[in-house]
Amino acid sequence: SQLTQQGFTKGLAMAVRENALVFPLRVWIIDNSGSMNNVDGNRIIETSNSSQLRIVNCTRWEEIRECVNYHVQMSWLINAPTIFRLLNP
C-alpha cells in the first residue's frame, strides 16, 4: 500500500485505513492569530545526511504549516476528505 511505501508498518497502515472508515470526514480549525508569530515552535528537518534528522526552532505558524501539509498528504493517501479552515477569516 502507499502507506507502507511511506514507512508505515502494516498494522499501523491498517489502523489508519480503518480510522478513515470510522471518521469519513476530517475538519481542521487552524489558528492564524497573532500569537502564531511567537518563536516557540519546533520543526524536524533532514540534515545534509538525509538519514539523520534535526529539531530546529521556528514560529508556531511554521510548525502548524508543516503539520497541515503532512495531513493534506495523508488525507490524499488514504482518500479521506478533509476540510481546513482558518480560525480568523
XYZ file of N, CA and C in Angstrom:
267
model
N 0.835 -1.188 0.000
C 0.000 0.000 0.000
C 0.875 1.244 0.000
N 0.259 2.374 -0.298
C 1.018 3.624 -0.315
C 1.518 3.993 1.068
N 0.768 3.625 2.096
C 1.214 3.932 3.457
C 2.458 3.134 3.827
N 2.496 1.857 3.488
C 3.692 1.069 3.800
C 4.882 1.562 2.985
N 4.637 2.063 1.775
C 5.723 2.652 0.986
C 6.257 3.920 1.647
N 5.417 4.588 2.456
C 5.829 5.787 3.193
C 6.533 5.429 4.504
N 6.635 4.137 4.829
C 7.332 3.712 6.032
C 6.435 3.253 7.167
N 5.119 3.261 6.959
C 4.201 2.778 7.982
C 4.291 1.258 8.063
N 4.199 0.727 9.272
C 4.138 -0.722 9.408
C 2.785 -1.183 8.875
N 2.658 -2.469 8.577
C 1.388 -2.986 8.057
C 0.251 -2.755 9.047
N 0.524 -2.988 10.326
C -0.501 -2.804 11.350
C -0.942 -1.350 11.465
N 0.011 -0.425 11.421
C -0.329 0.990 11.510
C -1.079 1.444 10.264
N -0.652 0.990 9.103
C -1.344 1.332 7.857
C -2.786 0.843 7.891
N -3.004 -0.356 8.412
C -4.352 -0.900 8.510
C -5.191 -0.065 9.489
N -4.602 0.320 10.612
C -5.315 1.127 11.603
C -5.692 2.495 11.028
N -4.807 3.103 10.252
C -5.093 4.399 9.637
C -6.237 4.263 8.643
N -6.218 3.215 7.835
C -7.306 2.998 6.868
C -8.641 2.746 7.581
N -8.609 1.962 8.663
C -9.835 1.710 9.425
C -10.356 3.000 10.048
N -9.450 3.839 10.522
C -9.831 5.122 11.101
C -10.532 5.996 10.070
N -10.077 5.934 8.828
C -10.697 6.720 7.754
C -12.128 6.248 7.496
N -12.403 4.977 7.717
C -13.760 4.463 7.543
C -14.672 4.891 8.691
N -14.135 4.894 9.901
C -14.914 5.267 11.075
C -15.188 6.775 11.094
N -14.192 7.570 10.669
C -14.312 9.023 10.620
C -14.126 9.462 9.169
N -15.187 9.400 8.365
C -15.043 9.650 6.927
C -14.730 11.097 6.552
N -14.919 12.047 7.475
C -14.609 13.448 7.202
C -13.775 14.009 8.329
N -12.734 14.719 7.966
C -11.890 15.367 8.957
C -12.045 16.874 8.804
N -12.123 17.574 9.924
C -12.224 19.032 9.902
C -11.134 19.597 10.804
N -10.316 20.469 10.247
C -9.239 21.126 10.986
C -9.571 22.601 11.134
N -9.451 23.123 12.344
C -9.536 24.552 12.598
C -8.112 24.997 12.914
N -7.560 25.855 12.057
C -6.150 26.233 12.155
C -6.031 27.636 12.733
N -5.294 27.749 13.817
C -5.096 29.037 14.483
C -4.211 29.934 13.622
N -4.731 31.077 13.244
C -3.937 32.042 12.482
C -3.896 33.384 13.205
N -3.969 33.325 14.540
C -3.919 34.544 15.343
C -2.494 35.080 15.404
N -2.363 36.277 15.941
C -1.049 36.919 16.035
C -0.040 36.134 16.842
N -0.522 35.346 17.815
C 0.412 34.566 18.645
C 1.161 33.509 17.842
N 0.683 33.221 16.644
C 1.359 32.223 15.812
C 2.715 32.722 15.310
N 3.020 34.017 15.534
C 4.334 34.561 15.184
C 5.376 34.311 16.273
N 4.946 33.811 17.441
C 5.893 33.501 18.520
C 6.850 32.404 18.065
N 8.111 32.574 18.427
C 9.135 31.591 18.035
C 9.329 30.605 19.186
N 8.322 29.758 19.384
C 8.438 28.710 20.401
C 7.974 27.364 19.851
N 7.972 27.257 18.526
C 7.621 26.002 17.877
C 8.866 25.208 17.518
N 8.669 24.015 17.004
C 9.769 23.147 16.572
C 9.402 22.474 15.264
N 10.413 22.298 14.412
C 10.238 21.541 13.169
C 11.327 20.496 13.101
N 11.033 19.409 12.434
C 12.024 18.355 12.211
C 12.498 18.499 10.771
N 13.803 18.611 10.598
C 14.361 18.753 9.255
C 15.418 17.686 9.016
N 15.629 17.375 7.735
C 16.716 16.460 7.376
C 18.019 17.239 7.354
N 19.090 16.582 7.746
C 20.414 17.196 7.653
C 20.986 16.896 6.271
N 22.207 17.319 6.009
C 22.820 17.022 4.716
C 22.932 15.518 4.501
N 23.032 14.778 5.607
C 22.960 13.325 5.553
C 21.481 12.978 5.729
N 20.782 12.666 4.647
C 19.328 12.531 4.669
C 18.812 11.451 5.622
N 19.698 10.635 6.162
C 19.235 9.618 7.103
C 19.194 10.155 8.529
N 19.619 11.399 8.722
C 19.609 11.996 10.053
C 18.650 13.175 10.088
N 18.007 13.350 11.228
C 17.050 14.435 11.409
C 17.537 15.355 12.522
N 17.018 16.583 12.480
C 17.388 17.567 13.494
C 16.140 18.376 13.838
N 16.018 18.776 15.089
C 14.913 19.628 15.516
C 15.410 21.059 15.563
N 14.654 21.963 14.910
C 15.027 23.380 14.886
C 13.866 24.219 15.411
N 14.205 25.358 15.988
C 13.188 26.292 16.464
C 12.533 26.982 15.278
N 11.275 27.344 15.452
C 10.545 28.055 14.407
C 9.349 28.754 15.030
N 8.626 29.510 14.226
C 7.396 30.127 14.722
C 6.313 29.057 14.847
N 5.299 29.378 15.610
C 4.161 28.463 15.721
C 3.519 28.271 14.343
N 3.494 29.347 13.541
C 2.893 29.262 12.215
C 3.663 28.286 11.332
N 4.992 28.342 11.366
C 5.794 27.394 10.577
C 5.543 25.964 11.041
N 5.403 25.793 12.344
C 5.160 24.466 12.898
C 3.807 23.924 12.435
N 2.747 24.748 12.539
C 1.422 24.258 12.143
C 1.342 24.089 10.634
N 2.043 24.935 9.880
C 2.047 24.801 8.414
C 2.627 23.450 8.007
N 3.717 23.045 8.647
C 4.313 21.742 8.350
C 3.370 20.606 8.732
N 2.709 20.753 9.865
C 1.757 19.745 10.325
C 0.580 19.622 9.352
N 0.043 20.755 8.926
C -1.088 20.741 7.998
C -0.666 20.134 6.666
N 0.495 20.508 6.152
C 0.974 19.927 4.892
C 1.076 18.409 4.983
N 1.554 17.910 6.110
C 1.651 16.467 6.308
C 0.252 15.839 6.241
N -0.711 16.463 6.907
C -2.055 15.885 6.946
C -2.801 16.045 5.630
N -2.457 17.041 4.843
C -3.000 17.137 3.485
C -2.544 15.922 2.680
N -1.259 15.616 2.760
C -0.723 14.457 2.043
C -1.332 13.158 2.567
N -1.475 13.060 3.889
C -2.054 11.859 4.483
C -3.500 11.685 4.023
N -4.261 12.767 3.987
C -5.653 12.698 3.531
C -5.730 12.172 2.110
N -4.815 12.637 1.291
C -4.780 12.167 -0.097
C -4.428 10.682 -0.155
N -3.433 10.273 0.626
C -3.005 8.870 0.605
C -4.120 7.908 1.002
N -4.935 8.303 1.970
C -5.987 7.394 2.450
C -7.355 7.768 1.886
N -7.365 8.719 0.965
C -8.601 9.137 0.296
C -9.670 9.536 1.312
N -9.262 10.382 2.271
C -10.157 10.834 3.329
C -10.432 12.323 3.162
N -11.654 12.688 2.831
C -11.977 14.104 2.677
C -11.631 14.882 3.955
N -10.982 16.021 3.785
C -10.556 16.831 4.904
C -10.811 18.299 4.591
N -11.373 19.000 5.551
C -11.636 20.428 5.415
C -10.674 21.175 6.341
N -9.994 22.167 5.796
C -9.099 23.006 6.579
C -9.676 24.424 6.593
N -9.860 24.979 7.781
C -10.397 26.330 7.934
C -9.514 27.121 8.901
N -9.331 28.392 8.580
C -8.591 29.263 9.481
C -9.510 29.753 10.587
N -8.978 29.904 11.775
C -9.742 30.373 12.930
C -10.245 31.795 12.687
N -9.388 32.658 12.163
C -9.742 34.046 11.902
C -9.814 34.280 10.398
N -10.972 34.754 9.923
C -11.129 34.959 8.468
C -10.244 36.076 7.927
